[in-house]
Amino acid sequence: MNYEDRIDRERREFVQTTSIALAAGLLLPYGVSAMGNSAGLDMGQVSDLKNAIKGIVVPRSTPLYEPWRQSMIWNYRKFERYPDIIVQAEDEQDVVETINFARRNGLQIKTRTGGHCWSGSYLRDKGILLDVSRLQSIEIDIGARRAVVGPGVLSRDLAYRLGEVGLAFPIAHSGMVPLSGFLLGGGLGWNSNFWGGMSVFNIEALDIVAADGQVRHVSADAHPDLFWAARGAGPGLFFTVTRFYLRCHPLPRAITSDTYILPYSDLVSTVRLMDELGPEINRAVEMMAVVIPAGE
C-alpha cells in the first residue's frame, strides 16, 4: 500500500472511529474553537436542508463537526478555518439543493472533492463547504471514445475502467487524486503531450450547477464562456461541476519507464539538459524530475 492509499484509509478510519465514540458518549465534545452557531441559522433551517438532500449535513454546532472538518483536509495539514456547515452531497440534486439553500440564506459556498491541495483553498471560515467526493459515476461510450464521469472519480479508477475496454485518459500522476480538482486546475497527466497537451483540453463538455441553482450542460457550442472558464480556473471557479464528458484515447500496447537517481548537486545541470532535450524528443516520451530527501 503506497503512502496516499494509507493516508486515505487512515482518514476514513479516523472519521468512522471518532463518530462511533462520540455517539457512544466516549469522547467529550470539542471546545469553543470548533463549536458555535451556524451563521446565525436556527436548527429548523439546518433541518430543512437535511430533509431536502440525500447526503450528510454537519453544522458547526454539533459534536461530530470537527471529525468531519478534519476528514476534509488532505495530508493532515493544520488549517484553523471553520465553515458554518459541511455538506457531503450524494448526487447532483443534492448540489442543487445546497446551492439554493446558500443563496436563500446569504451564505458563501466553496466546493471540495478530494482536498488534494497544500493551501486548503476550499476550506474557509463561515459559509458552506460542499463536498462532492461521493459523485463517482463512470459511463463509457466505447465507440465515441468518451467517458462521462462524476467529479469524485479517482484517477486510478478511471484508468482501470478505461483499460478494460482498450481506452485511456491522461489521468493525474497520483492515482488517488480525484479528477475534478485535477482537471479544473489544468491538469498535467500521464502521456499528456501525446494526448492533447494539458488534460483539461480533453474535456468535451461539463454539467454544472451555477449560483442560480440551475443545471447547465456547457461546451464549446453551449455556454462557451462557462466552458472556457472551467478549463483551468481551479479553486476560483464560480460554479460546481457535477459531470465531465472526457475525450479518451486508444490504450497504448505497452508503457515503459526508466528511473535515474542523481545527487542534488546535479539538479541545475539536469534541469538544463531536460530543457534542451524536451523540444526534440518524441511526444510520447514524458520527462519528470522529482526532488526527494535521500533514503525516502
PDB file of C-alpha atoms in Angstrom, residues 34 120 125 140-141 150 168 232 242 265 271 296:
ATOM      1  CA  ALA A  34     -14.637  24.170  16.911  1.00  0.00           C
ATOM      2  CA  GLY A 120      -6.518  24.112   1.580  1.00  0.00           C
ATOM      3  CA  ASP A 125     -14.317  30.453   7.633  1.00  0.00           C
ATOM      4  CA  ILE A 140     -18.062   4.805 -21.086  1.00  0.00           C
ATOM      5  CA  ASP A 141     -19.077   5.096 -24.738  1.00  0.00           C
ATOM      6  CA  GLY A 150     -18.543  12.355 -11.734  1.00  0.00           C
ATOM      7  CA  ALA A 168      -7.000   5.618 -21.802  1.00  0.00           C
ATOM      8  CA  GLY A 232      -8.145  25.991 -15.681  1.00  0.00           C
ATOM      9  CA  THR A 242     -21.284  17.537 -11.400  1.00  0.00           C
ATOM     10  CA  SER A 265      24.310  18.807  -6.725  1.00  0.00           C
ATOM     11  CA  VAL A 271      17.080  20.560 -15.479  1.00  0.00           C
ATOM     12  CA  GLU A 296      12.947   8.196   1.085  1.00  0.00           C
TER      13      GLU A 296
END
